[in-house]
Tab-separated table of C-alpha atoms and ligand atoms in Angstrom:
chain	number	residue	atom	x	y	z
O	1	MET	CA	-6.861	75.098	17.939
O	2	ALA	CA	-4.641	75.730	20.527
O	3	PRO	CA	-3.753	73.061	22.767
O	4	ALA	CA	-5.172	73.502	26.169
O	5	ALA	CA	-3.020	75.324	28.388
O	6	ALA	CA	-3.073	72.350	30.871
O	7	PRO	CA	-4.370	69.495	32.203
O	8	LEU	CA	-9.064	70.275	33.501
O	9	GLN	CA	-7.661	68.565	36.512
O	10	ASN	CA	-6.509	70.192	39.249
O	11	GLN	CA	-7.175	73.865	38.060
O	12	PRO	CA	-6.758	76.798	40.764
O	13	TRP	CA	-10.311	78.432	40.403
O	14	ASP	CA	-11.418	74.573	42.562
O	15	LYS	CA	-10.340	75.356	44.967
O	16	ALA	CA	-12.417	79.344	44.966
O	17	ALA	CA	-15.017	77.405	43.788
O	18	GLU	CA	-16.938	77.205	46.808
O	19	GLY	CA	-15.997	80.809	48.360
O	20	TRP	CA	-17.122	82.875	44.158
O	21	SER	CA	-20.421	80.661	44.423
O	22	ARG	CA	-20.477	80.977	48.232
O	23	HIS	CA	-21.259	84.622	47.405
O	24	SER	CA	-22.670	85.257	44.332
O	25	SER	CA	-25.125	87.949	45.994
O	26	LEU	CA	-22.263	89.719	46.841
O	27	VAL	CA	-20.727	89.517	43.264
O	28	ASN	CA	-23.884	89.513	41.438
O	29	SER	CA	-24.560	93.076	43.276
O	30	TRP	CA	-21.154	93.978	42.079
O	31	LEU	CA	-21.057	93.159	39.016
O	32	ARG	CA	-25.242	93.702	38.543
O	33	ASP	CA	-24.429	97.422	36.252
O	34	VAL	CA	-21.363	95.982	34.286
O	35	THR	CA	-24.033	92.493	33.495
O	36	GLY	CA	-26.892	94.121	32.366
O	37	ALA	CA	-24.436	95.946	29.427
O	38	MET	CA	-22.783	92.921	28.794
O	39	LEU	CA	-25.990	91.250	27.895
O	40	SER	CA	-26.874	94.638	26.114
O	41	SER	CA	-24.004	94.914	24.604
O	42	ALA	CA	-24.814	90.621	23.247
O	43	ASP	CA	-27.865	91.630	21.931
O	44	ILE	CA	-29.023	88.935	23.944
O	45	ALA	CA	-33.275	88.579	23.773
O	46	GLU	CA	-35.580	86.114	24.386
O	47	GLY	CA	-35.037	82.772	22.551
O	48	GLY	CA	-31.304	83.995	21.493
O	49	ARG	CA	-29.228	80.494	22.156
O	50	VAL	CA	-25.556	82.052	24.610
O	51	LEU	CA	-22.308	81.430	24.911
O	52	ASP	CA	-21.028	81.614	28.494
O	53	VAL	CA	-17.112	80.942	28.523
O	54	ALA	CA	-15.900	81.056	31.816
O	55	ALA	CA	-19.091	81.463	33.628
O	56	GLY	CA	-17.465	80.240	37.196
O	57	ALA	CA	-20.726	79.873	39.700
O	58	GLY	CA	-22.688	80.641	36.514
O	59	GLY	CA	-24.129	84.787	37.589
O	60	GLN	CA	-24.141	86.162	34.796
O	61	THR	CA	-25.555	82.039	32.740
O	62	ILE	CA	-28.594	83.302	35.463
O	63	ASP	CA	-29.231	86.897	34.059
O	64	ILE	CA	-28.610	85.187	30.598
O	65	ALA	CA	-30.903	82.555	31.140
O	66	ARG	CA	-33.793	84.204	32.061
O	67	ARG	CA	-32.966	86.848	29.509
O	68	VAL	CA	-33.168	84.219	26.819
O	69	GLY	CA	-35.860	82.513	28.090
O	70	PRO	CA	-37.418	78.697	27.693
O	71	SER	CA	-36.556	79.571	24.046
O	72	GLY	CA	-33.676	80.244	24.174
O	73	ALA	CA	-30.519	78.745	25.498
O	74	VAL	CA	-27.253	79.466	26.893
O	75	LEU	CA	-23.762	77.195	27.481
O	76	ALA	CA	-21.335	77.902	30.329
O	77	THR	CA	-17.997	76.439	29.956
O	78	ASP	CA	-15.170	76.696	31.997
O	79	ILE	CA	-11.922	75.468	33.220
O	80	SER	CA	-12.643	74.194	36.210
O	81	ALA	CA	-14.890	71.222	36.795
O	82	ARG	CA	-15.273	71.770	40.533
O	83	ILE	CA	-17.300	75.704	39.838
O	84	LEU	CA	-19.198	74.521	36.909
O	85	GLY	CA	-20.794	72.134	39.052
O	86	LEU	CA	-21.966	75.119	40.687
O	87	ALA	CA	-23.223	76.821	38.101
O	88	SER	CA	-25.353	74.283	37.443
O	89	GLU	CA	-26.522	73.367	40.813
O	90	ASN	CA	-27.072	77.301	41.028
O	91	ALA	CA	-28.744	77.404	37.730
O	92	ALA	CA	-31.538	74.611	38.517
O	93	ALA	CA	-31.974	75.676	42.291
O	94	ALA	CA	-32.983	78.809	40.402
O	95	GLY	CA	-35.646	76.785	38.215
O	96	LEU	CA	-33.899	76.921	34.785
O	97	SER	CA	-33.698	74.411	32.329
O	98	ASN	CA	-32.371	76.112	29.535
O	99	VAL	CA	-28.371	75.784	31.252
O	100	THR	CA	-25.827	73.328	29.408
O	101	THR	CA	-22.317	73.179	30.959
O	102	GLN	CA	-19.287	71.735	29.066
O	103	ILE	CA	-15.971	71.851	30.396
O	104	ALA	CA	-13.937	73.321	27.891
O	105	ASP	CA	-10.440	75.401	28.287
O	106	ALA	CA	-11.286	78.749	26.991
O	107	GLN	CA	-8.198	78.723	24.377
O	108	SER	CA	-9.284	74.819	22.821
O	109	LEU	CA	-13.344	75.289	23.264
O	110	GLY	CA	-14.376	73.049	19.798
O	111	LEU	CA	-16.868	74.624	18.694
O	112	ALA	CA	-16.475	75.825	15.668
O	113	GLY	CA	-19.740	75.797	13.500
O	114	ALA	CA	-22.351	76.199	16.579
O	115	GLY	CA	-23.893	78.734	15.025
O	116	PHE	CA	-24.495	80.498	18.888
O	117	ASP	CA	-26.538	83.804	18.224
O	118	ALA	CA	-24.275	85.848	21.570
O	119	ALA	CA	-20.948	85.227	23.154
O	120	VAL	CA	-20.125	86.529	26.246
O	121	SER	CA	-17.415	85.936	29.573
O	122	ARG	CA	-17.515	87.832	32.575
O	123	LEU	CA	-13.837	88.678	34.118
O	124	GLY	CA	-11.841	85.147	32.619
O	125	LEU	CA	-10.514	85.810	29.415
O	126	MET	CA	-7.812	88.094	30.828
O	127	PHE	CA	-6.396	84.721	32.498
O	128	CYS	CA	-6.232	82.929	29.601
O	129	GLN	CA	-2.349	83.395	28.252
O	130	GLN	CA	-3.763	83.834	25.116
O	131	PRO	CA	-6.412	85.243	24.659
O	132	LEU	CA	-6.561	85.997	20.901
O	133	VAL	CA	-6.414	82.387	20.757
O	134	ALA	CA	-10.238	82.762	23.227
O	135	LEU	CA	-11.120	85.279	21.530
O	136	GLN	CA	-11.025	82.830	17.773
O	137	GLU	CA	-12.760	79.742	19.492
O	138	MET	CA	-15.454	82.341	20.543
O	139	ALA	CA	-15.701	83.408	16.966
O	140	THR	CA	-15.743	80.060	15.361
O	141	ALA	CA	-17.817	79.467	17.998
O	142	LEU	CA	-20.494	82.463	16.773
O	143	ARG	CA	-22.878	82.408	13.680
O	144	PRO	CA	-21.907	85.080	11.262
O	145	GLY	CA	-22.804	88.774	12.427
O	146	GLY	CA	-22.885	87.034	15.597
O	147	ARG	CA	-22.098	89.273	18.388
O	148	LEU	CA	-19.387	88.998	21.563
O	149	ALA	CA	-19.114	91.314	24.909
O	150	VAL	CA	-16.281	90.707	27.315
O	151	VAL	CA	-15.931	92.316	30.539
O	152	VAL	CA	-11.935	92.277	32.169
O	153	PHE	CA	-10.777	94.186	34.957
O	154	SER	CA	-9.155	97.588	33.102
O	155	GLN	CA	-5.523	99.161	34.720
O	156	PRO	CA	-3.988	98.907	38.155
O	157	GLN	CA	-4.547	102.322	39.465
O	158	SER	CA	-7.785	102.253	38.287
O	159	ASN	CA	-8.406	99.109	40.660
O	160	PRO	CA	-6.354	100.393	43.816
O	161	CYS	CA	-8.179	96.861	45.854
O	162	VAL	CA	-7.158	94.228	43.068
O	163	ALA	CA	-3.287	96.277	43.301
O	164	ILE	CA	-2.595	95.712	46.865
O	165	LEU	CA	-3.752	92.586	47.710
O	166	MET	CA	-1.379	91.377	44.281
O	167	SER	CA	1.538	94.337	45.649
O	168	THR	CA	1.239	92.813	48.981
O	169	ALA	CA	0.726	89.442	48.506
O	170	LEU	CA	3.850	89.400	46.332
O	171	ARG	CA	5.761	90.553	48.994
O	172	HIS	CA	4.949	88.501	51.465
O	173	ALA	CA	5.714	85.341	49.681
O	174	GLY	CA	9.466	86.852	48.720
O	175	ARG	CA	8.404	87.270	44.619
O	176	ALA	CA	9.649	90.160	42.953
O	177	ALA	CA	6.809	92.039	41.092
O	178	ALA	CA	6.415	90.761	38.210
O	179	SER	CA	5.024	93.785	35.190
O	180	PRO	CA	1.516	94.236	36.645
O	181	PHE	CA	-0.361	92.964	32.197
O	182	ALA	CA	1.468	89.890	31.983
O	183	PRO	CA	-0.366	87.390	30.448
O	184	GLY	CA	-2.509	85.365	31.817
O	185	THR	CA	-3.200	87.988	34.916
O	186	LEU	CA	-5.992	90.440	36.967
O	187	PHE	CA	-5.123	93.608	34.869
O	188	SER	CA	-3.340	91.646	31.845
O	189	LEU	CA	-5.389	92.616	29.169
O	190	GLY	CA	-5.900	96.564	31.070
O	191	LYS	CA	-4.017	98.421	29.775
O	192	PRO	CA	-5.227	100.978	26.592
O	193	GLY	CA	-5.753	99.963	23.614
O	194	VAL	CA	-4.834	96.045	24.216
O	195	LEU	CA	-8.507	94.113	24.347
O	196	ALA	CA	-9.641	96.393	21.339
O	197	GLY	CA	-6.425	95.559	19.159
O	198	LEU	CA	-7.485	92.037	20.100
O	199	LEU	CA	-11.231	91.702	19.091
O	200	GLU	CA	-10.210	93.190	15.791
O	201	ALA	CA	-7.594	91.298	14.988
O	202	ALA	CA	-9.614	87.796	16.522
O	203	GLY	CA	-12.592	89.314	13.563
O	204	PHE	CA	-14.093	91.251	14.984
O	205	SER	CA	-15.994	94.965	13.486
O	206	ASP	CA	-18.191	96.868	15.072
O	207	ILE	CA	-16.211	97.402	17.987
O	208	LYS	CA	-16.261	98.720	21.156
O	209	VAL	CA	-14.298	98.803	24.743
O	210	GLU	CA	-15.736	101.369	27.220
O	211	PRO	CA	-14.554	101.815	31.261
O	212	PHE	CA	-16.821	101.136	33.861
O	213	ALA	CA	-17.074	101.920	37.351
O	214	ALA	CA	-17.326	99.012	39.500
O	215	PRO	CA	-17.289	99.877	42.574
O	216	MET	CA	-17.659	97.585	46.056
O	217	HIS	CA	-19.511	98.716	48.572
O	218	LEU	CA	-19.315	96.781	51.972
O	219	PRO	CA	-19.556	97.084	56.012
O	220	SER	CA	-15.596	96.384	56.401
O	221	SER	CA	-12.291	96.067	54.873
O	222	ARG	CA	-12.859	91.772	57.187
O	223	HIS	CA	-16.126	92.227	55.015
O	224	TYR	CA	-13.950	93.015	51.599
O	225	LEU	CA	-11.033	90.256	53.416
O	226	ASP	CA	-13.140	88.000	54.043
O	227	PHE	CA	-14.340	87.230	50.043
O	228	ILE	CA	-11.110	88.331	48.314
O	229	ARG	CA	-9.427	85.280	51.489
O	230	SER	CA	-12.156	81.858	49.755
O	231	SER	CA	-12.632	83.308	46.458
O	232	GLY	CA	-10.057	85.414	45.015
O	233	SER	CA	-7.811	82.364	43.425
O	234	PRO	CA	-4.749	84.503	42.325
O	235	ILE	CA	-4.220	85.573	45.825
O	236	MET	CA	-5.113	82.643	46.925
O	237	GLU	CA	-2.660	81.394	44.975
O	238	ILE	CA	0.428	82.990	45.813
O	239	LEU	CA	0.011	83.106	48.938
O	240	ALA	CA	-0.272	79.076	49.035
O	241	PRO	CA	2.933	77.634	49.650
O	242	LEU	CA	3.692	80.142	52.930
O	243	PRO	CA	3.189	78.701	56.104
O	244	ALA	CA	-0.545	79.564	57.914
O	245	LYS	CA	1.423	82.318	59.746
O	246	ALA	CA	3.017	84.432	56.935
O	247	GLN	CA	-0.572	83.985	55.229
O	248	ASN	CA	-2.466	84.923	58.079
O	249	ASP	CA	0.417	88.662	58.236
O	250	ALA	CA	-0.418	88.806	55.149
O	251	TRP	CA	-4.341	89.279	55.471
O	252	THR	CA	-3.735	91.241	57.918
O	253	ASP	CA	-1.547	93.737	56.240
O	254	MET	CA	-3.785	93.773	53.337
O	255	GLN	CA	-6.814	94.640	55.526
O	256	GLU	CA	-4.638	97.840	57.476
O	257	GLN	CA	-4.830	98.833	54.249
O	258	LEU	CA	-7.512	98.397	52.611
O	259	ASN	CA	-8.866	100.155	55.916
O	260	ARG	CA	-7.995	104.045	53.304
O	261	PHE	CA	-11.412	102.977	52.081
O	262	ALA	CA	-13.617	103.164	55.409
O	263	ASN	CA	-16.872	105.921	54.582
O	264	ALA	CA	-19.632	107.183	57.053
O	265	ASP	CA	-21.887	104.164	55.716
O	266	GLY	CA	-19.027	101.625	55.755
O	267	TRP	CA	-16.691	100.996	53.147
O	268	CYS	CA	-16.289	101.163	49.615
O	269	GLY	CA	-13.350	99.973	47.364
O	270	PRO	CA	-12.903	101.929	43.535
O	271	ASN	CA	-13.282	99.211	40.841
O	272	GLU	CA	-12.922	100.141	37.173
O	273	LEU	CA	-13.005	97.196	33.884
O	274	LEU	CA	-13.297	96.884	30.079
O	275	LEU	CA	-16.853	95.982	28.189
O	276	GLY	CA	-15.306	95.393	25.142
O	277	SER	CA	-17.833	93.568	22.739
O	278	GLY	CA	-18.710	94.078	19.169
O	279	ARG	CA	-19.859	91.804	15.765
O	280	LEU	CA	-18.273	88.810	14.163
O	281	ALA	CA	-17.704	89.853	10.468
O	282	ALA	CA	-18.818	88.026	7.473
O	283	THR	CA	-15.797	85.338	7.229
O	284	VAL	CA	-13.695	85.054	10.473
O	285	ALA	CA	-10.283	83.380	10.314
O	286	SER	CA	-9.830	79.683	12.127
O	287	ALA	CA	-8.034	79.693	15.384
J	1	SAM	C1	-13.477	86.104	38.040
J	1	SAM	S1	-13.888	84.182	38.045
J	1	SAM	C2	-15.489	84.187	37.173
J	1	SAM	C3	-16.893	83.945	37.464
J	1	SAM	C4	-18.206	84.017	36.413
J	1	SAM	N1	-17.890	84.522	35.172
J	1	SAM	C5	-18.682	85.379	37.621
J	1	SAM	O1	-17.962	86.934	36.767
J	1	SAM	O2	-18.868	85.229	37.911
J	1	SAM	C6	-13.413	83.833	36.856
J	1	SAM	C7	-13.114	82.093	35.878
J	1	SAM	O3	-12.433	82.093	35.212
J	1	SAM	C8	-12.376	80.482	34.956
J	1	SAM	N2	-10.723	80.848	34.080
J	1	SAM	C9	-9.634	80.890	34.220
J	1	SAM	N3	-8.237	80.769	33.224
J	1	SAM	C10	-9.599	80.069	31.456
J	1	SAM	C11	-9.700	79.467	30.952
J	1	SAM	N4	-8.022	79.483	30.576
J	1	SAM	N5	-10.513	78.575	30.345
J	1	SAM	C12	-11.727	78.865	31.078
J	1	SAM	N6	-12.461	79.275	31.481
J	1	SAM	C13	-10.649	79.661	33.286
J	1	SAM	C14	-12.484	79.690	36.363
J	1	SAM	O4	-12.184	78.631	36.378
J	1	SAM	C15	-12.844	81.165	36.972
J	1	SAM	O5	-14.255	80.429	36.561
């Protein structure tokens, strides 16, 4: 098992935790279709025991908990104690008693032999420096024949709003644009073939990777920026070292560029996600 990438205190996502949780209804409606498809691909059904990795504020955790019902259970894990605390609160507020949480780096879950029926991760795996290790860790937590489904961003050209946010933030921060596919970044698993190759290397069979359109509908680009300014940890992190005025200039620049997605009904930002899934083969190499 790989060591945790960093001590689990003071994670970047701690600063975006309240924002992401506060925007739960926006996130849930944005990701409703792909989340339903992720749960179906993972064969999540009544009575199932499910591992949810990089669970965040628990949007998909709650969907899973409802689907498995009182005879099933969900273990939600995340590297950020702060956002995971909000997942607990949100599950309790939804009246669910079949959700438990565990703070854990996806790359060192420590759940080998736990025998989960299914494991999922929505918009989390791409942030791992070693996504293969994370998938191997998820594999060891599954029962033989258990299913896995993950959702990640596809390529920059299919996610123009995210690409604008990244390139503009880097430019204002005076940082060179790194490869958009650098490990641990938003598009790190978006190149064709990468996710399928990792699933195969982690011991999964019956592998499928499908693109999924996930447009975000909002009244205006300002509403999108309000979401990103409080919840978009990777962009917030790039701008954090800048003085307040320089940060504001960067957000204004982004908003002006994002206005190109305004339409007669308000604003619609295109996004494309990848839904990858597989079944655990009978024998799995340990991580
Ligand atoms: C974009 S949010 C997605 C949260 C949730 N899955 C959702 O879709 O609403 C990304 C999450 O990944 C978590 N994360 C990032 N790197 C991680 C790692 N190495 N191990 C576990 N969680 C991680 C963050 O703390 C954050 O909660």
